[in-house]
Amino acid sequence: MPQLIFFAAVGVVAYVGYRKFVREAERVTAKARRARKEAANGSMGTLVYDPKTGEYRVPKD
């Protein structure tokens, strides 16, 4: 029985770690994609619309 609890805990930790890794990889990939687009366009930053204030701002990473 203790082995089952141990392997279940290891499985949960592995799954949570995997999800965090995938989330971070997606964030880094999106940042690199934005940087490539900005370099191709020759822009200094990409503006995003803020619906609360109605203004365009440079996104925070």
Short mmCIF file of the N, C-alpha and C atoms (twelve columns), coordinates in Angstrom:
data_MODEL
# 
_entry.id   MODEL 
# 
loop_
_atom_site.group_PDB 
_atom_site.id 
_atom_site.type_symbol 
_atom_site.label_atom_id 
_atom_site.label_alt_id 
_atom_site.label_comp_id 
_atom_site.label_asym_id 
_atom_site.label_seq_id 
_atom_site.Cartn_x 
_atom_site.Cartn_y 
_atom_site.Cartn_z 
_atom_site.pdbx_PDB_model_num 
ATOM 1   N N  . MET A 1  0.808   -1.208 0.000   1 
ATOM 2   C CA . MET A 1  0.000   0.000  0.000   1 
ATOM 3   C C  . MET A 1  0.855   1.277  0.000   1 
ATOM 4   N N  . PRO A 2  1.925   1.347  0.788   1 
ATOM 5   C CA . PRO A 2  2.749   2.557  0.771   1 
ATOM 6   C C  . PRO A 2  3.379   2.814  -0.605  1 
ATOM 7   N N  . GLN A 3  3.698   1.721  -1.330  1 
ATOM 8   C CA . GLN A 3  4.271   1.898  -2.660  1 
ATOM 9   C C  . GLN A 3  3.269   2.554  -3.596  1 
ATOM 10  N N  . LEU A 4  2.023   2.194  -3.475  1 
ATOM 11  C CA . LEU A 4  0.977   2.765  -4.312  1 
ATOM 12  C C  . LEU A 4  0.844   4.263  -4.051  1 
ATOM 13  N N  . ILE A 5  0.858   4.648  -2.796  1 
ATOM 14  C CA . ILE A 5  0.765   6.072  -2.434  1 
ATOM 15  C C  . ILE A 5  1.993   6.814  -2.955  1 
ATOM 16  N N  . PHE A 6  3.168   6.200  -2.810  1 
ATOM 17  C CA . PHE A 6  4.404   6.818  -3.294  1 
ATOM 18  C C  . PHE A 6  4.345   7.046  -4.802  1 
ATOM 19  N N  . PHE A 7  3.974   6.019  -5.563  1 
ATOM 20  C CA . PHE A 7  3.932   6.151  -7.014  1 
ATOM 21  C C  . PHE A 7  2.835   7.107  -7.473  1 
ATOM 22  N N  . ALA A 8  1.738   7.167  -6.738  1 
ATOM 23  C CA . ALA A 8  0.683   8.134  -7.057  1 
ATOM 24  C C  . ALA A 8  1.194   9.552  -6.834  1 
ATOM 25  N N  . ALA A 9  1.912   9.768  -5.741  1 
ATOM 26  C CA . ALA A 9  2.466   11.099 -5.459  1 
ATOM 27  C C  . ALA A 9  3.504   11.482 -6.509  1 
ATOM 28  N N  . VAL A 10 4.351   10.533 -6.900  1 
ATOM 29  C CA . VAL A 10 5.354   10.798 -7.936  1 
ATOM 30  C C  . VAL A 10 4.662   11.127 -9.252  1 
ATOM 31  N N  . GLY A 11 3.590   10.424 -9.567  1 
ATOM 32  C CA . GLY A 11 2.837   10.688 -10.791 1 
ATOM 33  C C  . GLY A 11 2.218   12.076 -10.797 1 
ATOM 34  N N  . VAL A 12 1.661   12.488 -9.690  1 
ATOM 35  C CA . VAL A 12 1.050   13.814 -9.595  1 
ATOM 36  C C  . VAL A 12 2.116   14.902 -9.731  1 
ATOM 37  N N  . VAL A 13 3.232   14.730 -9.068  1 
ATOM 38  C CA . VAL A 13 4.323   15.710 -9.154  1 
ATOM 39  C C  . VAL A 13 4.859   15.781 -10.580 1 
ATOM 40  N N  . ALA A 14 5.004   14.640 -11.234 1 
ATOM 41  C CA . ALA A 14 5.493   14.619 -12.614 1 
ATOM 42  C C  . ALA A 14 4.511   15.321 -13.539 1 
ATOM 43  N N  . TYR A 15 3.226   15.097 -13.361 1 
ATOM 44  C CA . TYR A 15 2.217   15.738 -14.209 1 
ATOM 45  C C  . TYR A 15 2.218   17.254 -14.014 1 
ATOM 46  N N  . VAL A 16 2.268   17.706 -12.773 1 
ATOM 47  C CA . VAL A 16 2.281   19.147 -12.492 1 
ATOM 48  C C  . VAL A 16 3.548   19.780 -13.063 1 
ATOM 49  N N  . GLY A 17 4.675   19.113 -12.910 1 
ATOM 50  C CA . GLY A 17 5.918   19.623 -13.469 1 
ATOM 51  C C  . GLY A 17 5.876   19.698 -14.980 1 
ATOM 52  N N  . TYR A 18 5.306   18.701 -15.610 1 
ATOM 53  C CA . TYR A 18 5.170   18.689 -17.068 1 
ATOM 54  C C  . TYR A 18 4.298   19.843 -17.535 1 
ATOM 55  N N  . ARG A 19 3.178   20.081 -16.872 1 
ATOM 56  C CA . ARG A 19 2.278   21.176 -17.266 1 
ATOM 57  C C  . ARG A 19 2.974   22.528 -17.107 1 
ATOM 58  N N  . LYS A 20 3.735   22.714 -16.040 1 
ATOM 59  C CA . LYS A 20 4.474   23.966 -15.849 1 
ATOM 60  C C  . LYS A 20 5.510   24.147 -16.953 1 
ATOM 61  N N  . PHE A 21 6.187   23.068 -17.304 1 
ATOM 62  C CA . PHE A 21 7.188   23.122 -18.368 1 
ATOM 63  C C  . PHE A 21 6.545   23.513 -19.694 1 
ATOM 64  N N  . VAL A 22 5.425   22.915 -20.025 1 
ATOM 65  C CA . VAL A 22 4.742   23.225 -21.282 1 
ATOM 66  C C  . VAL A 22 4.268   24.677 -21.281 1 
ATOM 67  N N  . ARG A 23 3.715   25.164 -20.185 1 
ATOM 68  C CA . ARG A 23 3.244   26.540 -20.098 1 
ATOM 69  C C  . ARG A 23 4.395   27.526 -20.299 1 
ATOM 70  N N  . GLU A 24 5.531   27.245 -19.669 1 
ATOM 71  C CA . GLU A 24 6.702   28.117 -19.807 1 
ATOM 72  C C  . GLU A 24 7.254   28.074 -21.227 1 
ATOM 73  N N  . ALA A 25 7.274   26.892 -21.837 1 
ATOM 74  C CA . ALA A 25 7.758   26.767 -23.212 1 
ATOM 75  C C  . ALA A 25 6.863   27.547 -24.171 1 
ATOM 76  N N  . GLU A 26 5.556   27.516 -23.973 1 
ATOM 77  C CA . GLU A 26 4.632   28.280 -24.816 1 
ATOM 78  C C  . GLU A 26 4.858   29.774 -24.645 1 
ATOM 79  N N  . ARG A 27 5.113   30.223 -23.418 1 
ATOM 80  C CA . ARG A 27 5.354   31.640 -23.157 1 
ATOM 81  C C  . ARG A 27 6.631   32.108 -23.853 1 
ATOM 82  N N  . VAL A 28 7.688   31.316 -23.745 1 
ATOM 83  C CA . VAL A 28 8.963   31.677 -24.361 1 
ATOM 84  C C  . VAL A 28 8.836   31.660 -25.881 1 
ATOM 85  N N  . THR A 29 8.126   30.689 -26.427 1 
ATOM 86  C CA . THR A 29 7.934   30.609 -27.868 1 
ATOM 87  C C  . THR A 29 7.149   31.814 -28.375 1 
ATOM 88  N N  . ALA A 30 6.108   32.211 -27.662 1 
ATOM 89  C CA . ALA A 30 5.321   33.374 -28.069 1 
ATOM 90  C C  . ALA A 30 6.170   34.641 -28.017 1 
ATOM 91  N N  . LYS A 31 7.018   34.759 -27.007 1 
ATOM 92  C CA . LYS A 31 7.886   35.933 -26.895 1 
ATOM 93  C C  . LYS A 31 8.879   35.972 -28.057 1 
ATOM 94  N N  . ALA A 32 9.449   34.828 -28.412 1 
ATOM 95  C CA . ALA A 32 10.390  34.768 -29.529 1 
ATOM 96  C C  . ALA A 32 9.683   35.071 -30.850 1 
ATOM 97  N N  . ARG A 33 8.461   34.579 -31.000 1 
ATOM 98  C CA . ARG A 33 7.689   34.841 -32.218 1 
ATOM 99  C C  . ARG A 33 7.396   36.337 -32.356 1 
ATOM 100 N N  . ARG A 34 7.025   36.985 -31.245 1 
ATOM 101 C CA . ARG A 34 6.790   38.431 -31.275 1 
ATOM 102 C C  . ARG A 34 8.059   39.184 -31.638 1 
ATOM 103 N N  . ALA A 35 9.182   38.756 -31.083 1 
ATOM 104 C CA . ALA A 35 10.456  39.421 -31.362 1 
ATOM 105 C C  . ALA A 35 10.826  39.279 -32.836 1 
ATOM 106 N N  . ARG A 36 10.594  38.092 -33.417 1 
ATOM 107 C CA . ARG A 36 10.875  37.895 -34.841 1 
ATOM 108 C C  . ARG A 36 9.989   38.776 -35.713 1 
ATOM 109 N N  . LYS A 37 8.707   38.891 -35.365 1 
ATOM 110 C CA . LYS A 37 7.791   39.743 -36.124 1 
ATOM 111 C C  . LYS A 37 8.217   41.200 -36.037 1 
ATOM 112 N N  . GLU A 38 8.602   41.633 -34.839 1 
ATOM 113 C CA . GLU A 38 9.033   43.019 -34.663 1 
ATOM 114 C C  . GLU A 38 10.300  43.291 -35.465 1 
ATOM 115 N N  . ALA A 39 11.226  42.340 -35.496 1 
ATOM 116 C CA . ALA A 39 12.463  42.527 -36.263 1 
ATOM 117 C C  . ALA A 39 12.165  42.566 -37.757 1 
ATOM 118 N N  . ALA A 40 11.228  41.737 -38.209 1 
ATOM 119 C CA . ALA A 40 10.888  41.714 -39.635 1 
ATOM 120 C C  . ALA A 40 10.196  43.010 -40.051 1 
ATOM 121 N N  . ASN A 41 9.394   43.591 -39.160 1 
ATOM 122 C CA . ASN A 41 8.683   44.827 -39.472 1 
ATOM 123 C C  . ASN A 41 9.527   46.067 -39.210 1 
ATOM 124 N N  . GLY A 42 10.588  45.916 -38.442 1 
ATOM 125 C CA . GLY A 42 11.409  47.053 -38.073 1 
ATOM 126 C C  . GLY A 42 10.770  47.916 -37.003 1 
ATOM 127 N N  . SER A 43 9.859   47.348 -36.221 1 
ATOM 128 C CA . SER A 43 9.173   48.121 -35.182 1 
ATOM 129 C C  . SER A 43 9.921   48.012 -33.859 1 
ATOM 130 N N  . MET A 44 9.610   48.899 -32.946 1 
ATOM 131 C CA . MET A 44 10.246  48.912 -31.635 1 
ATOM 132 C C  . MET A 44 9.416   48.172 -30.583 1 
ATOM 133 N N  . GLY A 45 8.212   47.809 -30.896 1 
ATOM 134 C CA . GLY A 45 7.345   47.099 -29.965 1 
ATOM 135 C C  . GLY A 45 5.970   46.932 -30.569 1 
ATOM 136 N N  . THR A 46 5.237   45.988 -30.070 1 
ATOM 137 C CA . THR A 46 3.890   45.725 -30.546 1 
ATOM 138 C C  . THR A 46 2.903   46.242 -29.513 1 
ATOM 139 N N  . LEU A 47 1.950   47.028 -29.938 1 
ATOM 140 C CA . LEU A 47 0.965   47.580 -29.022 1 
ATOM 141 C C  . LEU A 47 -0.234  46.648 -28.911 1 
ATOM 142 N N  . VAL A 48 -0.803  46.574 -27.727 1 
ATOM 143 C CA . VAL A 48 -2.030  45.809 -27.494 1 
ATOM 144 C C  . VAL A 48 -3.065  46.741 -26.892 1 
ATOM 145 N N  . TYR A 49 -4.318  46.479 -27.200 1 
ATOM 146 C CA . TYR A 49 -5.425  47.315 -26.741 1 
ATOM 147 C C  . TYR A 49 -5.808  46.913 -25.329 1 
ATOM 148 N N  . ASP A 50 -5.951  47.904 -24.454 1 
ATOM 149 C CA . ASP A 50 -6.397  47.686 -23.083 1 
ATOM 150 C C  . ASP A 50 -7.870  48.081 -23.005 1 
ATOM 151 N N  . PRO A 51 -8.792  47.111 -22.889 1 
ATOM 152 C CA . PRO A 51 -10.222 47.440 -22.889 1 
ATOM 153 C C  . PRO A 51 -10.662 48.267 -21.675 1 
ATOM 154 N N  . LYS A 52 -9.955  48.172 -20.555 1 
ATOM 155 C CA . LYS A 52 -10.332 48.947 -19.369 1 
ATOM 156 C C  . LYS A 52 -10.154 50.441 -19.586 1 
ATOM 157 N N  . THR A 53 -8.988  50.819 -20.128 1 
ATOM 158 C CA . THR A 53 -8.689  52.234 -20.285 1 
ATOM 159 C C  . THR A 53 -8.965  52.736 -21.690 1 
ATOM 160 N N  . GLY A 54 -9.073  51.828 -22.653 1 
ATOM 161 C CA . GLY A 54 -9.299  52.222 -24.033 1 
ATOM 162 C C  . GLY A 54 -8.048  52.734 -24.717 1 
ATOM 163 N N  . GLU A 55 -6.887  52.407 -24.176 1 
ATOM 164 C CA . GLU A 55 -5.612  52.855 -24.722 1 
ATOM 165 C C  . GLU A 55 -4.807  51.672 -25.246 1 
ATOM 166 N N  . TYR A 56 -3.852  51.965 -26.118 1 
ATOM 167 C CA . TYR A 56 -2.909  50.966 -26.600 1 
ATOM 168 C C  . TYR A 56 -1.612  51.097 -25.813 1 
ATOM 169 N N  . ARG A 57 -1.073  49.957 -25.386 1 
ATOM 170 C CA . ARG A 57 0.156   49.955 -24.600 1 
ATOM 171 C C  . ARG A 57 1.071   48.828 -25.086 1 
ATOM 172 N N  . VAL A 58 2.354   48.941 -24.748 1 
ATOM 173 C CA . VAL A 58 3.298   47.864 -25.006 1 
ATOM 174 C C  . VAL A 58 3.039   46.783 -23.959 1 
ATOM 175 N N  . PRO A 59 2.895   45.503 -24.368 1 
ATOM 176 C CA . PRO A 59 2.568   44.469 -23.383 1 
ATOM 177 C C  . PRO A 59 3.718   44.218 -22.404 1 
ATOM 178 N N  . LYS A 60 3.355   43.829 -21.199 1 
ATOM 179 C CA . LYS A 60 4.333   43.488 -20.181 1 
ATOM 180 C C  . LYS A 60 4.570   41.984 -20.234 1 
ATOM 181 N N  . ASP A 61 5.837   41.577 -20.196 1 
ATOM 182 C CA . ASP A 61 6.148   40.130 -20.239 1 
ATOM 183 C C  . ASP A 61 6.291   39.578 -18.898 1 
# 
